[in-house]
CSV table of C-alpha atoms in Angstrom, one decimal:
chain,number,residue,atom,x,y,z
A,5,UNK,CA,6.7,-64.7,-91.0
A,6,UNK,CA,3.3,-62.9,-91.1
A,7,UNK,CA,0.9,-63.4,-88.1
A,8,UNK,CA,-2.6,-64.1,-88.7
A,9,UNK,CA,-3.8,-61.5,-85.8
A,10,UNK,CA,-2.1,-58.3,-84.8
A,11,UNK,CA,-1.5,-58.7,-81.3
A,12,UNK,CA,1.1,-56.3,-79.2
A,13,UNK,CA,3.6,-57.8,-77.0
A,14,UNK,CA,3.0,-54.6,-74.9
A,15,UNK,CA,-0.5,-56.2,-74.0
A,16,UNK,CA,1.0,-59.6,-73.1
A,17,UNK,CA,3.4,-58.1,-70.7
A,18,UNK,CA,0.7,-55.8,-69.4
A,19,UNK,CA,-1.6,-58.6,-68.9
A,20,UNK,CA,1.0,-60.6,-67.4
A,21,UNK,CA,1.5,-57.8,-64.6
A,22,UNK,CA,-1.9,-57.6,-63.8
A,23,UNK,CA,-2.2,-61.4,-63.2
A,24,UNK,CA,0.8,-61.4,-61.1
A,25,UNK,CA,-0.5,-58.5,-58.9
A,26,UNK,CA,-3.8,-60.8,-58.3
A,27,UNK,CA,-1.4,-63.8,-57.4
A,28,UNK,CA,-3.9,-66.8,-57.2
A,29,UNK,CA,-3.9,-70.5,-57.0
A,30,UNK,CA,-2.4,-72.5,-60.2
A,31,UNK,CA,-4.7,-74.3,-62.5
A,32,UNK,CA,-4.5,-77.8,-63.7
A,33,UNK,CA,-0.8,-77.8,-64.8
A,34,UNK,CA,0.1,-77.0,-61.3
A,35,UNK,CA,2.0,-74.3,-62.3
A,36,UNK,CA,2.4,-71.5,-60.0
A,37,UNK,CA,3.2,-67.6,-60.7
A,38,UNK,CA,6.6,-68.1,-59.4
A,39,UNK,CA,7.2,-71.0,-61.7
A,40,UNK,CA,5.8,-69.4,-64.6
A,41,UNK,CA,8.8,-66.5,-63.9
A,42,UNK,CA,11.4,-69.1,-63.9
A,43,UNK,CA,11.4,-69.2,-67.6
A,44,UNK,CA,9.3,-65.7,-68.0
A,45,UNK,CA,10.8,-64.7,-71.4
A,46,UNK,CA,10.0,-67.8,-73.0
A,47,UNK,CA,6.8,-68.2,-71.4
A,48,UNK,CA,5.3,-64.9,-72.8
A,49,UNK,CA,6.8,-65.0,-76.1
A,50,UNK,CA,5.5,-68.7,-76.7
A,51,UNK,CA,1.7,-67.1,-75.6
A,52,UNK,CA,2.3,-64.3,-77.6
A,53,UNK,CA,3.2,-66.5,-80.8
A,54,UNK,CA,0.2,-68.8,-80.3
A,55,UNK,CA,-2.3,-66.2,-79.5
A,56,UNK,CA,-0.9,-64.2,-82.9
A,57,UNK,CA,-1.0,-67.4,-85.2
A,58,UNK,CA,-4.3,-68.7,-83.9
A,59,UNK,CA,-3.1,-71.5,-82.5
A,60,UNK,CA,-3.6,-71.0,-78.8
A,61,UNK,CA,-6.3,-73.6,-77.5
A,62,UNK,CA,-7.2,-73.1,-73.6
A,63,UNK,CA,-6.4,-76.0,-71.4
A,64,UNK,CA,-9.2,-77.5,-69.0
A,65,UNK,CA,-10.3,-75.4,-66.1
A,66,UNK,CA,-9.9,-76.6,-62.8
A,67,UNK,CA,-13.0,-77.3,-60.8
A,68,UNK,CA,-12.6,-75.8,-57.2
A,69,UNK,CA,-15.4,-76.2,-54.5
A,70,UNK,CA,-15.6,-73.2,-52.0
A,71,UNK,CA,-17.9,-72.7,-49.2
A,72,UNK,CA,-20.8,-70.0,-49.5
A,73,UNK,CA,-21.2,-67.6,-46.4
A,74,UNK,CA,-24.7,-69.0,-45.6
A,75,UNK,CA,-23.8,-72.6,-46.3
A,76,UNK,CA,-23.6,-74.8,-49.3
A,77,UNK,CA,-20.5,-74.5,-52.0
A,78,UNK,CA,-19.8,-72.9,-55.2
A,79,UNK,CA,-17.7,-74.2,-57.9
A,80,UNK,CA,-14.9,-71.9,-59.1
A,81,UNK,CA,-13.1,-72.8,-62.3
A,82,UNK,CA,-9.6,-71.7,-61.9
A,83,UNK,CA,-7.6,-71.0,-65.3
A,84,UNK,CA,-3.9,-71.9,-65.6
A,85,UNK,CA,-1.3,-68.8,-65.2
A,86,UNK,CA,-0.9,-68.9,-69.0
A,87,UNK,CA,-4.5,-69.0,-69.4
A,88,UNK,CA,-5.2,-66.0,-67.4
A,89,UNK,CA,-2.9,-63.9,-69.0
A,90,UNK,CA,-4.4,-64.6,-72.2
A,91,UNK,CA,-7.6,-63.8,-71.1
A,92,UNK,CA,-6.8,-60.8,-69.4
A,93,UNK,CA,-5.4,-59.8,-72.8
A,94,UNK,CA,-8.9,-60.4,-74.2
A,95,UNK,CA,-10.4,-58.3,-71.5
A,96,UNK,CA,-8.2,-55.6,-72.0
A,97,UNK,CA,-9.7,-55.4,-75.4
A,98,UNK,CA,-13.4,-55.8,-74.9
A,99,UNK,CA,-13.8,-54.0,-71.8
A,100,UNK,CA,-13.4,-50.5,-73.2
A,101,UNK,CA,-15.8,-51.5,-76.1
A,102,UNK,CA,-18.7,-52.9,-73.6
A,103,UNK,CA,-18.0,-50.4,-70.9
A,104,UNK,CA,-19.7,-47.3,-72.6
A,105,UNK,CA,-23.1,-49.6,-73.4
A,106,UNK,CA,-23.5,-51.1,-69.8
A,107,UNK,CA,-26.3,-49.5,-67.6
A,108,UNK,CA,-25.5,-46.9,-64.9
A,109,UNK,CA,-27.4,-49.3,-62.7
A,110,UNK,CA,-25.2,-52.3,-63.3
A,111,UNK,CA,-22.4,-52.4,-60.7
A,112,UNK,CA,-20.8,-55.8,-60.3
A,113,UNK,CA,-17.5,-56.3,-62.0
A,114,UNK,CA,-17.0,-53.0,-63.6
A,115,UNK,CA,-14.1,-50.4,-63.1
A,116,UNK,CA,-14.9,-47.2,-61.1
A,117,UNK,CA,-18.4,-48.9,-59.8
A,118,UNK,CA,-18.4,-50.4,-56.1
A,119,UNK,CA,-20.9,-52.4,-53.8
A,120,UNK,CA,-21.1,-49.1,-51.8
A,121,UNK,CA,-22.4,-47.1,-54.7
A,122,UNK,CA,-25.0,-49.9,-55.4
A,123,UNK,CA,-26.0,-49.9,-51.6
A,124,UNK,CA,-26.0,-46.1,-51.2
A,125,UNK,CA,-28.4,-45.9,-54.3
A,126,UNK,CA,-30.6,-48.8,-52.8
A,127,UNK,CA,-31.1,-47.1,-49.4
A,128,UNK,CA,-31.9,-43.9,-51.5
A,129,UNK,CA,-34.5,-45.4,-53.3
A,130,UNK,CA,-36.0,-47.4,-50.4
A,131,UNK,CA,-37.1,-44.0,-48.9
A,132,UNK,CA,-38.7,-43.2,-52.0
A,133,UNK,CA,-40.3,-46.4,-53.1
A,134,UNK,CA,-42.5,-48.4,-50.5
A,135,UNK,CA,-41.9,-52.0,-51.9
A,136,UNK,CA,-39.0,-53.8,-53.1
A,137,UNK,CA,-38.3,-56.8,-55.5
A,138,UNK,CA,-35.3,-58.6,-54.7
A,139,UNK,CA,-34.2,-61.3,-57.0
A,140,UNK,CA,-31.0,-63.9,-57.2
A,141,UNK,CA,-30.2,-65.8,-60.4
A,142,UNK,CA,-29.7,-69.4,-59.7
A,143,UNK,CA,-26.2,-70.6,-61.2
A,144,UNK,CA,-25.6,-67.7,-63.3
A,145,UNK,CA,-22.4,-68.4,-64.4
A,146,UNK,CA,-23.5,-72.0,-65.2
A,147,UNK,CA,-26.2,-71.4,-67.5
A,148,UNK,CA,-25.0,-68.7,-69.8
A,149,UNK,CA,-26.6,-69.5,-73.4
A,150,UNK,CA,-23.4,-69.4,-75.3
A,151,UNK,CA,-25.2,-68.6,-78.7
A,152,UNK,CA,-27.0,-65.6,-77.2
A,153,UNK,CA,-23.7,-64.4,-75.8
A,154,UNK,CA,-21.8,-64.4,-78.6
A,155,UNK,CA,-24.5,-62.9,-81.0
A,156,UNK,CA,-24.5,-59.9,-78.4
A,157,UNK,CA,-20.6,-60.0,-78.5
A,158,UNK,CA,-20.4,-59.9,-82.3
A,159,UNK,CA,-22.7,-56.9,-82.5
A,160,UNK,CA,-20.3,-54.9,-80.4
A,161,UNK,CA,-16.8,-56.4,-81.3
A,162,UNK,CA,-15.8,-57.3,-84.9
A,163,UNK,CA,-12.1,-58.4,-83.6
A,164,UNK,CA,-11.9,-61.7,-85.1
A,165,UNK,CA,-9.3,-63.0,-82.6
A,166,UNK,CA,-11.1,-62.1,-79.8
A,167,UNK,CA,-14.3,-63.8,-80.8
A,168,UNK,CA,-12.3,-66.9,-81.7
A,169,UNK,CA,-10.8,-67.1,-78.5
A,170,UNK,CA,-13.8,-66.3,-76.4
A,171,UNK,CA,-15.6,-69.1,-78.1
A,172,UNK,CA,-12.7,-71.6,-77.1
A,173,UNK,CA,-13.2,-70.4,-73.5
A,174,UNK,CA,-16.7,-71.1,-73.5
A,175,UNK,CA,-16.2,-74.8,-74.5
A,176,UNK,CA,-13.0,-75.5,-72.3
A,177,UNK,CA,-13.9,-78.1,-69.9
A,178,UNK,CA,-13.8,-78.3,-66.3
A,179,UNK,CA,-11.6,-81.1,-64.8
A,180,UNK,CA,-12.2,-82.4,-61.5
A,181,UNK,CA,-9.7,-83.4,-58.6
A,182,UNK,CA,-9.9,-87.0,-59.9
A,183,UNK,CA,-9.1,-86.0,-63.5
A,184,UNK,CA,-12.6,-86.2,-64.8
A,185,UNK,CA,-13.4,-83.9,-67.6
A,186,UNK,CA,-17.1,-82.3,-67.7
A,187,UNK,CA,-17.8,-80.7,-71.3
A,188,UNK,CA,-19.8,-77.4,-71.4
A,189,UNK,CA,-22.5,-76.5,-73.7
A,190,UNK,CA,-23.4,-73.6,-71.6
A,191,UNK,CA,-22.2,-71.2,-69.1
A,192,UNK,CA,-18.9,-69.7,-68.6
A,193,UNK,CA,-16.8,-70.6,-65.6
A,194,UNK,CA,-17.0,-68.5,-62.3
A,195,UNK,CA,-13.2,-67.7,-61.7
A,196,UNK,CA,-12.3,-67.0,-65.0
A,197,UNK,CA,-10.7,-63.4,-65.7
A,198,UNK,CA,-13.1,-62.7,-68.5
A,199,UNK,CA,-16.1,-64.3,-67.3
A,200,UNK,CA,-17.4,-61.2,-65.6
A,201,UNK,CA,-17.4,-59.1,-68.5
A,202,UNK,CA,-19.2,-61.4,-70.4
A,203,UNK,CA,-21.7,-62.2,-67.7
A,204,UNK,CA,-22.4,-58.6,-67.6
A,205,UNK,CA,-22.7,-58.5,-71.2
A,206,UNK,CA,-25.4,-61.2,-71.3
A,207,UNK,CA,-27.4,-59.8,-68.2
A,208,UNK,CA,-27.4,-56.2,-70.2
A,209,UNK,CA,-29.5,-57.6,-72.8
A,210,UNK,CA,-31.4,-60.4,-70.6
A,211,UNK,CA,-32.2,-58.0,-68.0
A,212,UNK,CA,-31.0,-54.1,-67.6
A,213,UNK,CA,-31.6,-53.2,-71.0
A,214,UNK,CA,-35.0,-55.1,-71.2
A,215,UNK,CA,-36.2,-53.3,-67.9
A,216,UNK,CA,-35.5,-49.8,-69.3
A,217,UNK,CA,-37.1,-50.9,-72.5
A,218,UNK,CA,-40.2,-52.8,-70.9
A,219,UNK,CA,-40.4,-51.4,-67.4
A,220,UNK,CA,-39.1,-47.9,-67.8
A,221,UNK,CA,-40.9,-46.4,-64.8
A,222,UNK,CA,-39.3,-49.1,-62.4
A,223,UNK,CA,-35.7,-48.2,-60.9
A,224,UNK,CA,-33.6,-51.1,-60.6
A,225,UNK,CA,-29.9,-52.2,-59.4
A,226,UNK,CA,-28.0,-55.0,-60.4
A,227,UNK,CA,-24.6,-56.3,-58.6
A,228,UNK,CA,-24.0,-59.4,-61.1
A,229,UNK,CA,-26.7,-62.1,-60.5
A,230,UNK,CA,-28.3,-60.2,-57.3
A,231,UNK,CA,-30.7,-57.5,-58.0
A,232,UNK,CA,-33.6,-55.1,-56.7
A,233,UNK,CA,-36.7,-53.2,-58.3
A,234,UNK,CA,-38.3,-50.6,-56.5
A,235,UNK,CA,-42.2,-50.5,-56.9
A,236,UNK,CA,-45.1,-48.1,-55.4
A,237,UNK,CA,-47.4,-50.8,-54.2
A,238,UNK,CA,-47.7,-54.7,-53.5
A,239,UNK,CA,-49.5,-55.2,-56.6
A,240,UNK,CA,-47.0,-53.8,-58.8
A,241,UNK,CA,-44.5,-55.8,-57.0
A,242,UNK,CA,-46.4,-58.8,-57.8
A,243,UNK,CA,-46.6,-58.1,-61.5
A,244,UNK,CA,-43.0,-57.3,-61.6
A,245,UNK,CA,-41.7,-60.5,-59.9
A,246,UNK,CA,-43.7,-62.5,-62.3
A,247,UNK,CA,-42.5,-60.5,-65.5
A,248,UNK,CA,-38.8,-60.8,-64.5
A,249,UNK,CA,-39.4,-64.7,-63.7
A,250,UNK,CA,-40.7,-65.2,-67.0
A,251,UNK,CA,-38.1,-63.0,-68.7
A,252,UNK,CA,-35.1,-64.9,-67.2
A,253,UNK,CA,-36.7,-68.1,-68.5
A,254,UNK,CA,-36.9,-66.8,-72.2
A,255,UNK,CA,-33.5,-66.1,-72.1
A,256,UNK,CA,-32.2,-69.9,-70.1
A,257,UNK,CA,-31.9,-68.6,-66.4
A,258,UNK,CA,-33.8,-69.3,-63.5
A,259,UNK,CA,-34.7,-67.2,-60.3
A,260,UNK,CA,-33.7,-68.4,-57.2
A,261,UNK,CA,-37.2,-68.9,-55.4
A,262,UNK,CA,-35.3,-68.9,-51.9
A,263,UNK,CA,-33.5,-65.8,-52.4
A,264,UNK,CA,-36.0,-64.0,-54.2
A,265,UNK,CA,-38.8,-61.9,-52.8
A,266,UNK,CA,-41.1,-59.0,-52.2
A,267,UNK,CA,-40.1,-56.8,-49.3
A,268,UNK,CA,-42.1,-53.8,-47.5
A,269,UNK,CA,-39.7,-51.0,-46.7
A,270,UNK,CA,-41.6,-50.3,-43.4
A,271,UNK,CA,-40.8,-47.0,-41.6
A,272,UNK,CA,-42.5,-44.8,-39.4
A,273,UNK,CA,-44.6,-43.2,-42.4
A,274,UNK,CA,-45.6,-46.7,-43.5
A,275,UNK,CA,-48.0,-48.5,-41.5
A,276,UNK,CA,-49.2,-51.3,-43.7
A,277,UNK,CA,-48.8,-54.7,-42.1
A,278,UNK,CA,-46.9,-57.3,-44.4
A,279,UNK,CA,-45.0,-60.7,-43.4
A,280,UNK,CA,-41.6,-59.5,-45.0
A,281,UNK,CA,-39.9,-56.4,-44.1
A,282,UNK,CA,-36.3,-56.7,-44.8
A,283,UNK,CA,-33.9,-58.3,-47.3
A,284,UNK,CA,-30.1,-58.9,-47.9
A,285,UNK,CA,-27.9,-57.1,-50.5
A,286,UNK,CA,-24.1,-57.4,-50.7
A,287,UNK,CA,-23.4,-58.7,-47.4
A,288,UNK,CA,-26.0,-55.9,-45.7
A,289,UNK,CA,-29.3,-56.4,-44.0
A,290,UNK,CA,-31.8,-53.6,-45.1
A,291,UNK,CA,-34.8,-53.3,-42.5
A,292,UNK,CA,-36.3,-50.8,-40.0
A,293,UNK,CA,-33.7,-49.5,-37.6
A,294,UNK,CA,-33.8,-46.9,-34.8
A,295,UNK,CA,-32.8,-43.8,-36.1
A,296,UNK,CA,-32.5,-40.1,-34.6
A,297,UNK,CA,-33.4,-37.2,-36.7
A,298,UNK,CA,-32.2,-33.6,-36.6
A,299,UNK,CA,-34.7,-32.5,-34.0
A,300,UNK,CA,-33.3,-35.5,-31.8
A,301,UNK,CA,-36.8,-37.6,-32.4
A,302,UNK,CA,-36.0,-41.1,-32.2
A,303,UNK,CA,-37.9,-43.2,-34.6
A,304,UNK,CA,-37.7,-46.3,-37.3
A,305,UNK,CA,-36.1,-45.7,-40.6
A,306,UNK,CA,-35.3,-48.4,-43.5
A,307,UNK,CA,-31.6,-48.7,-43.3
A,308,UNK,CA,-29.1,-51.0,-44.1
A,309,UNK,CA,-26.2,-52.6,-41.6
A,310,UNK,CA,-23.9,-55.6,-41.8
A,311,UNK,CA,-25.9,-58.8,-42.1
A,312,UNK,CA,-26.3,-61.7,-39.5
A,313,UNK,CA,-24.8,-63.9,-42.4
A,314,UNK,CA,-21.7,-61.5,-42.6
A,315,UNK,CA,-21.3,-61.6,-38.9
A,316,UNK,CA,-21.4,-65.1,-38.6
A,317,UNK,CA,-18.6,-65.5,-41.5
A,318,UNK,CA,-16.6,-62.8,-39.7
A,319,UNK,CA,-16.6,-64.6,-36.3
A,320,UNK,CA,-15.8,-68.1,-37.6
A,321,UNK,CA,-12.9,-66.4,-39.2
A,322,UNK,CA,-11.9,-64.7,-36.0
A,323,UNK,CA,-12.2,-68.1,-34.0
A,324,UNK,CA,-10.1,-69.9,-36.7
A,325,UNK,CA,-7.3,-67.6,-36.1
A,326,UNK,CA,-6.8,-68.9,-32.3
A,327,UNK,CA,-5.4,-65.6,-31.0
A,328,UNK,CA,-5.3,-66.8,-27.7
A,329,UNK,CA,-2.5,-69.7,-28.4
A,330,UNK,CA,-0.1,-67.3,-29.9
A,331,UNK,CA,1.6,-66.7,-26.6
A,332,UNK,CA,5.2,-66.1,-28.6
A,333,UNK,CA,3.6,-63.0,-30.4
A,334,UNK,CA,3.6,-59.6,-29.0
A,335,UNK,CA,0.7,-57.1,-29.4
A,336,UNK,CA,2.5,-55.3,-32.1
A,337,UNK,CA,2.7,-58.7,-33.8
A,338,UNK,CA,-0.7,-59.5,-33.6
A,339,UNK,CA,-1.4,-56.1,-34.8
A,340,UNK,CA,0.7,-56.7,-38.1
A,341,UNK,CA,-0.8,-59.9,-38.9
A,342,UNK,CA,-4.5,-59.0,-38.1
A,343,UNK,CA,-5.1,-55.2,-38.6
A,344,UNK,CA,-5.2,-55.5,-42.6
A,345,UNK,CA,-8.1,-57.6,-42.2
A,346,UNK,CA,-10.1,-55.9,-39.7
A,347,UNK,CA,-9.4,-52.7,-41.5
A,348,UNK,CA,-11.0,-54.4,-44.6
A,349,UNK,CA,-13.9,-55.4,-42.5
A,350,UNK,CA,-14.5,-52.0,-41.1
A,351,UNK,CA,-14.0,-50.3,-44.6
A,352,UNK,CA,-16.5,-52.3,-46.1
A,353,UNK,CA,-19.3,-53.3,-43.5
A,354,UNK,CA,-18.5,-49.9,-41.6
A,355,UNK,CA,-19.8,-47.7,-44.1
A,356,UNK,CA,-23.2,-47.7,-43.1
A,357,UNK,CA,-24.7,-48.1,-39.7
A,358,UNK,CA,-21.2,-48.9,-38.1
A,359,UNK,CA,-22.5,-49.3,-34.8
A,360,UNK,CA,-23.9,-52.8,-35.4
A,361,UNK,CA,-20.4,-54.2,-35.8
A,362,UNK,CA,-19.7,-53.6,-32.2
A,363,UNK,CA,-20.3,-56.9,-31.3
A,364,UNK,CA,-17.7,-58.2,-33.7
A,365,UNK,CA,-15.1,-55.6,-31.9
A,366,UNK,CA,-16.2,-56.9,-28.5
A,367,UNK,CA,-15.4,-60.6,-29.8
A,368,UNK,CA,-12.0,-59.4,-31.0
A,369,UNK,CA,-11.2,-57.7,-27.9
A,370,UNK,CA,-12.1,-60.7,-25.7
A,371,UNK,CA,-9.8,-62.9,-27.8
A,372,UNK,CA,-6.9,-60.4,-26.9
A,373,UNK,CA,-7.8,-60.5,-23.2
A,374,UNK,CA,-7.6,-64.4,-23.1
A,375,UNK,CA,-4.3,-63.7,-25.2
A,376,UNK,CA,-3.1,-61.8,-22.3
A,377,UNK,CA,-4.3,-64.2,-19.5
A,378,UNK,CA,-2.5,-66.9,-21.4
A,379,UNK,CA,1.0,-64.9,-22.1
A,380,UNK,CA,1.3,-63.3,-18.9
A,381,UNK,CA,0.9,-65.4,-15.6
A,382,UNK,CA,-0.1,-62.7,-13.3
A,383,UNK,CA,-3.3,-62.2,-15.1
A,384,UNK,CA,-4.1,-66.0,-15.7
A,385,UNK,CA,-6.8,-66.0,-13.1
A,386,UNK,CA,-7.6,-62.3,-13.3
A,387,UNK,CA,-9.9,-61.5,-16.2
A,388,UNK,CA,-10.9,-58.2,-15.2
A,389,UNK,CA,-7.5,-57.2,-14.6
A,390,UNK,CA,-6.4,-58.3,-17.7
A,391,UNK,CA,-9.2,-56.3,-19.2
A,392,UNK,CA,-8.1,-53.2,-17.6
A,393,UNK,CA,-4.2,-53.9,-18.8
A,394,UNK,CA,-5.5,-54.3,-22.2
A,395,UNK,CA,-8.0,-50.9,-21.8
A,396,UNK,CA,-4.6,-49.0,-20.6
A,397,UNK,CA,-2.5,-50.0,-23.9
A,398,UNK,CA,-5.6,-49.1,-26.0
A,399,UNK,CA,-5.7,-45.6,-24.7
A,400,UNK,CA,-2.1,-45.0,-25.1
A,401,UNK,CA,-1.7,-47.0,-28.5
A,402,UNK,CA,-4.9,-46.5,-30.0
A,403,UNK,CA,-3.7,-47.0,-33.5
A,404,UNK,CA,-2.8,-50.4,-33.0
A,405,UNK,CA,-6.0,-51.7,-34.2
A,406,UNK,CA,-8.5,-50.2,-36.3
A,407,UNK,CA,-11.4,-50.5,-34.1
A,408,UNK,CA,-9.4,-49.1,-31.1
A,409,UNK,CA,-8.9,-46.0,-33.2
A,410,UNK,CA,-12.6,-45.9,-33.7
A,411,UNK,CA,-13.5,-46.1,-30.0
A,412,UNK,CA,-14.2,-49.7,-29.5
A,413,UNK,CA,-11.3,-50.5,-26.8
A,414,UNK,CA,-11.7,-53.4,-24.6
């Protein structure tokens, strides 16, 4: 029997492998990836059959509230395993179509683009431009206009089944823990596989392409719903902030006023007085920092380093581990458990101005010292001796923890 749409079974298999590699929580049907694999061949065939015949209708998306770093909560929409595979199939089709049109200064949710690239570009531009306009879009994923999004998508993609299923995903309701369904007339669930690509497409026309066309002399950097524009003077910055505020309103979006502002990139060559000389971007804080030039002169330079919000979040995570109570573990066990996480933090936040992370490494070493004092009775009342004991181990086994390798021993 002929199918309505030609969809390769190979796509279904590749999508399944990608979903499996990312693991993830179950959706509203409570089916885990392990449950799905119990009847893998049949489940994949049924999905292919429904997608190919046009009879696939996405189930509701599970609403999950997660805390933000700086307080408050964010609602994630968790699709089912089957729906995640279906969305991944569509993503595999539209991403190669849309990627070439996206702007070089759009960095979020894109292959071969990274947050570090965005931070490096921003650092360089802060040296070349005195002023920055920072903005944050309030509830981007909840407020994307379906009509405008589909108009942009149809312009670039004429694949009927892709357009059909994206329209269905946009309308799929959110389901709360109590079972109540919330219908959606706008937005795309944050947490959906295809949502990041769709949000980038929407913001490409709402912001990126508009800036290139309407404000061609203004460099910008955007990472998902966070963005920066660089200006030559305060008057220009005020004008730019007003223009982009109006532009987002035209497209059904709103700037978060509490997270949007004008910043003066103060350094040794910039003597103007202004109340705001720092901003946060991608977990880093840009502000004047101590710098030593090639001649050995100390001076302030406008540089990024790990933000206080990020440091507080990491310290909370460290406290939650209760390392000092893990008496049954060896130091090697602790290394296997925690070093991968420490390596990830160092890899991300240690890229720029890594010395700002010293306090975090000191805190972790202090937890290890507490662990030594609880594990070995001879050190119970001797903090200094326990510290020396751990320092000796760090010298002879510096590879145990990433910060020991980088010189931050107890």
